[in-house]
């Protein structure tokens, strides 16, 4: 039995999760609802204030003591610098206090491994869509290859900025509120649709509605599937909660005879257990991170990591 | 804690000695606080070291950059200390 604790705080969510051989024992999380004009240091301050409480909750809810943990995983990057450092400092400290090995995890790979665990998909083409990231990913020979990505801003960032322009509330998240409003919409307005081969662009078209953005993502995902001969799609990342996106992707999958996988808001939104899960996979192939190498990094591409745990 | 201008380099220097209950805990703090690079590459140089059970910090440069770096360090240090209070003492190796 291998038990891994995971710490995640690269954006406005702070989560600590515990995984034991594929079972999520606990996954508490807090979200910093950003006021207008917030700074990364405000997010770091929020995480700083609650992280030790969330850590205690994770242990209590799992019914475990530190001695039961085999490995401490944390988000090495990508993400916002100040929050990443805050979380990494706690992870390093408890790893040393408890005498456990440390493991730096790529945030995007955390999403992928959680999606694979929960949905039990075999080898899906992955659409990773969130406030900070938009990538179409396929696994090939020990790397999560980025087949396509945004050439400017992430789709979630685009939706968040649109929400700000039309003054929608940030509580619980701008994207959620856009989705609720869009459900009542009846008129489709044709807007610039920007796909360049495998890539997408969102910055020129901030007066967005979901149909156009999501259609662009479905197109590039389909292109990656065709390229890889894949019959499975997995959507991960906070924007993956959006049911319209899942619906539209589902239509494309049905047309191709492919299967669509997605997780619910517990796991598609940033959480600690996903870092624990990726850490669990890495730890079992003998990977650890030495303290001197445990620095965080705001840029960390998904394909920089050698995926030693898959064939 | 002390700040003074080094007459040779003209740079501001800041010294801080932090006592810990043991040298093991001072070393844990050192290893938690040292891996990340300063956000601004230029203009700041920080050195952490442990002697006995004291963590010493030394950094040098212009006042505004120094102030930001020191504030940040003190926030992180207090987080390490609080974590140690809640989850320490360190296990026997």
Coordinates of N, CA, C and O in Angstrom, one line a residue, chain B residues 9-84:
Chain B
X9 N 31.3 48.3 -0.9 CA 30.4 48.0 -2.0 C 29.3 49.1 -2.2 O 28.8 49.2 -3.3
X10 N 29.1 49.9 -1.1 CA 28.0 50.8 -1.1 C 26.6 50.2 -1.1 O 25.6 50.9 -1.3
X11 N 26.6 48.9 -0.9 CA 25.3 48.3 -0.9 C 24.8 48.1 0.6 O 25.5 48.1 1.5
X12 N 23.5 48.0 0.7 CA 22.8 47.8 2.0 C 22.9 46.4 2.3 O 22.7 45.5 1.5
X13 N 23.3 46.1 3.6 CA 23.3 44.7 4.0 C 22.4 44.5 5.2 O 22.2 45.3 6.0
X14 N 21.8 43.3 5.2 CA 20.8 43.0 6.3 C 21.2 41.7 6.9 O 21.5 40.7 6.3
X15 N 21.2 41.7 8.3 CA 21.6 40.5 9.0 C 20.5 40.1 9.9 O 19.9 40.9 10.6
X16 N 20.2 38.8 9.9 CA 19.1 38.3 10.8 C 19.6 36.9 11.4 O 20.0 36.1 10.6
X17 N 19.6 36.8 12.7 CA 19.9 35.5 13.3 C 18.6 35.0 13.9 O 17.9 35.7 14.7
X18 N 18.2 33.7 13.5 CA 16.9 33.2 14.0 C 17.3 32.0 14.9 O 17.8 31.0 14.4
X19 N 17.0 32.0 16.1 CA 17.3 30.8 17.0 C 16.2 29.8 16.8 O 15.0 30.1 16.7
X20 N 16.6 28.5 16.8 CA 15.7 27.4 16.8 C 15.9 26.5 18.0 O 17.0 26.5 18.6
X21 N 15.0 25.6 18.3 CA 15.2 24.8 19.5 C 16.3 23.8 19.3 O 16.9 23.3 20.3
X22 N 16.7 23.4 18.0 CA 17.8 22.5 17.8 C 18.4 22.8 16.5 O 17.8 23.5 15.6
X23 N 19.6 22.2 16.2 CA 20.2 22.4 15.0 C 19.5 21.7 13.8 O 19.4 22.1 12.7
X24 N 18.8 20.6 14.2 CA 18.0 19.9 13.2 C 16.9 20.7 12.7 O 16.7 20.8 11.5
X25 N 16.2 21.4 13.6 CA 15.1 22.3 13.2 C 15.6 23.5 12.4 O 15.0 23.9 11.4
X26 N 16.8 24.0 12.8 CA 17.3 25.2 12.0 C 17.7 24.7 10.6 O 17.4 25.4 9.6
X27 N 18.2 23.5 10.4 CA 18.5 22.9 9.1 C 17.2 22.7 8.3 O 17.2 22.9 7.1
X28 N 16.2 22.2 9.0 CA 14.9 22.0 8.3 C 14.4 23.3 7.7 O 14.0 23.4 6.5
X29 N 14.5 24.3 8.5 CA 14.0 25.7 8.0 C 14.9 26.1 6.8 O 14.4 26.6 5.8
X30 N 16.2 25.9 7.0 CA 17.1 26.3 5.9 C 16.7 25.6 4.6 O 16.6 26.2 3.5
X31 N 16.5 24.3 4.6 CA 16.2 23.5 3.4 C 14.8 23.8 2.9 O 14.6 23.5 1.7
X32 N 13.9 24.3 3.7 CA 12.6 24.7 3.2 C 12.6 26.1 2.5 O 11.9 26.3 1.6
X33 N 13.5 26.9 3.0 CA 13.5 28.3 2.6 C 14.5 28.6 1.5 O 14.4 29.7 0.8
X34 N 15.5 27.8 1.2 CA 16.5 28.1 0.2 C 16.3 27.7 -1.2 O 16.9 28.3 -2.1
X35 N 15.5 26.7 -1.6 CA 15.4 26.3 -3.0 C 14.9 27.3 -4.0 O 15.4 27.3 -5.1
X36 N 13.9 28.2 -3.6 CA 13.4 29.0 -4.6 C 14.2 30.2 -4.9 O 14.8 30.8 -4.0
X37 N 14.3 30.6 -6.2 CA 15.1 31.8 -6.6 C 14.3 33.0 -6.2 O 13.1 33.0 -6.2
X38 N 15.0 34.1 -6.0 CA 14.4 35.4 -5.8 C 13.6 35.8 -7.1 O 14.1 35.6 -8.2
X39 N 12.4 36.4 -6.9 CA 11.6 36.7 -8.1 C 12.4 37.7 -9.1 O 12.3 37.5 -10.3
X40 N 13.1 38.7 -8.5 CA 13.9 39.5 -9.3 C 15.3 39.0 -9.4 O 15.9 39.0 -8.3
X41 N 15.8 38.6 -10.5 CA 17.1 38.1 -10.6 C 18.2 39.1 -10.1 O 19.1 38.8 -9.3
X42 N 18.1 40.3 -10.7 CA 19.2 41.3 -10.5 C 19.0 42.0 -9.2 O 17.9 42.2 -8.7
X43 N 20.1 42.5 -8.6 CA 20.0 43.4 -7.5 C 19.8 42.9 -6.1 O 19.8 43.6 -5.1
X44 N 19.7 41.6 -6.0 CA 19.5 41.0 -4.6 C 20.3 39.8 -4.5 O 20.4 38.9 -5.4
X45 N 21.0 39.6 -3.4 CA 21.7 38.4 -3.1 C 21.5 38.0 -1.7 O 21.7 38.7 -0.8
X46 N 21.0 36.8 -1.5 CA 20.6 36.3 -0.2 C 21.4 35.1 0.1 O 21.6 34.2 -0.7
X47 N 21.9 35.0 1.4 CA 22.6 33.8 1.8 C 22.1 33.3 3.1 O 22.0 34.0 4.0
X48 N 21.7 32.0 3.1 CA 21.2 31.4 4.3 C 22.2 30.4 4.8 O 22.8 29.7 4.0
X49 N 22.4 30.4 6.1 CA 23.3 29.4 6.6 C 22.9 29.0 8.0 O 22.2 29.8 8.7
X50 N 23.4 27.9 8.5 CA 23.0 27.4 9.8 C 24.3 27.2 10.6 O 25.3 26.7 10.1
X51 N 24.3 27.8 11.8 CA 25.4 27.6 12.7 C 24.9 27.2 14.1 O 24.1 28.0 14.7
X52 N 25.2 26.0 14.5 CA 24.6 25.5 15.8 C 23.1 25.4 15.5 O 22.6 24.7 14.6
X53 N 22.3 26.1 16.3 CA 20.9 26.1 16.1 C 20.3 27.4 15.7 O 19.2 27.8 15.9
X54 N 21.2 28.2 15.0 CA 20.8 29.5 14.5 C 20.8 29.6 13.0 O 21.8 29.2 12.3
X55 N 19.7 30.1 12.4 CA 19.6 30.3 10.9 C 20.0 31.7 10.7 O 19.4 32.6 11.3
X56 N 21.0 32.0 9.9 CA 21.5 33.4 9.6 C 21.1 33.8 8.2 O 21.3 33.0 7.2
X57 N 20.7 35.0 8.0 CA 20.3 35.5 6.6 C 21.1 36.7 6.3 O 21.3 37.5 7.2
X58 N 21.6 36.8 5.1 CA 22.4 38.0 4.8 C 22.0 38.4 3.4 O 22.1 37.5 2.5
X59 N 21.6 39.6 3.2 CA 21.3 40.0 1.8 C 21.6 41.4 1.5 O 21.8 42.2 2.5
X60 N 21.9 41.8 0.3 CA 22.5 43.1 0.0 C 21.9 43.7 -1.2 O 21.8 43.1 -2.2
X61 N 21.5 45.0 -1.1 CA 21.3 45.8 -2.3 C 20.5 47.1 -2.0 O 20.5 47.6 -0.9
X62 N 19.8 47.6 -3.0 CA 19.1 48.9 -2.8 C 17.9 48.7 -1.8 O 17.3 47.6 -1.7
X63 N 17.6 49.8 -1.1 CA 16.6 49.7 0.0 C 15.3 49.1 -0.4 O 14.7 48.3 0.3
X64 N 14.7 49.5 -1.5 CA 13.3 49.1 -1.8 C 13.3 47.6 -2.2 O 12.5 46.9 -1.7
X65 N 14.3 47.2 -2.9 CA 14.4 45.7 -3.3 C 14.7 44.9 -2.0 O 14.1 43.8 -1.8
X66 N 15.5 45.4 -1.2 CA 15.9 44.7 0.1 C 14.7 44.6 0.9 O 14.4 43.5 1.5
X67 N 13.9 45.7 1.0 CA 12.7 45.6 1.9 C 11.7 44.6 1.4 O 11.2 43.8 2.2
X68 N 11.4 44.5 0.1 CA 10.5 43.5 -0.4 C 11.0 42.1 -0.2 O 10.3 41.2 0.3
X69 N 12.3 41.9 -0.4 CA 12.9 40.6 -0.2 C 12.8 40.2 1.3 O 12.5 39.0 1.6
X70 N 13.2 41.1 2.1 CA 13.2 40.8 3.6 C 11.7 40.5 4.1 O 11.5 39.5 4.8
X71 N 10.8 41.3 3.6 CA 9.4 41.1 4.0 C 8.9 39.7 3.6 O 8.3 39.0 4.4
X72 N 9.2 39.4 2.4 CA 8.8 38.1 1.9 C 9.5 37.0 2.7 O 8.8 36.0 3.0
X73 N 10.8 37.1 3.0 CA 11.5 36.1 3.7 C 10.9 35.9 5.1 O 10.7 34.8 5.6
X74 N 10.5 37.0 5.8 CA 10.0 36.9 7.1 C 8.6 36.2 7.1 O 8.3 35.4 8.0
X75 N 7.8 36.5 6.0 CA 6.5 35.8 5.9 C 6.7 34.3 5.8 O 6.1 33.5 6.4
X76 N 7.7 34.0 4.9 CA 8.0 32.5 4.7 C 8.5 31.9 5.9 O 8.2 30.7 6.3
X77 N 9.4 32.6 6.6 CA 10.0 32.1 7.9 C 8.9 31.8 8.9 O 8.9 30.7 9.5
X78 N 8.0 32.7 9.0 CA 6.9 32.5 10.0 C 6.0 31.3 9.6 O 5.5 30.6 10.5
X79 N 5.9 31.1 8.3 CA 5.1 29.9 7.9 C 5.8 28.6 8.3 O 5.2 27.7 8.7
X80 N 7.1 28.6 8.1 CA 7.9 27.4 8.5 C 7.8 27.2 10.0 O 7.5 26.1 10.4
X81 N 7.9 28.2 10.7 CA 7.9 28.1 12.2 C 6.5 27.6 12.6 O 6.4 26.7 13.5
X82 N 5.4 28.2 12.0 CA 4.1 27.7 12.4 C 3.8 26.3 12.0 O 3.2 25.5 12.8
X83 N 4.4 25.9 10.8 CA 4.2 24.5 10.4 C 4.9 23.6 11.4 O 4.4 22.5 11.8
X84 N 6.1 24.0 11.9 CA 6.9 23.2 12.8 C 6.1 23.1 14.2 O 6.1 22.0 14.8

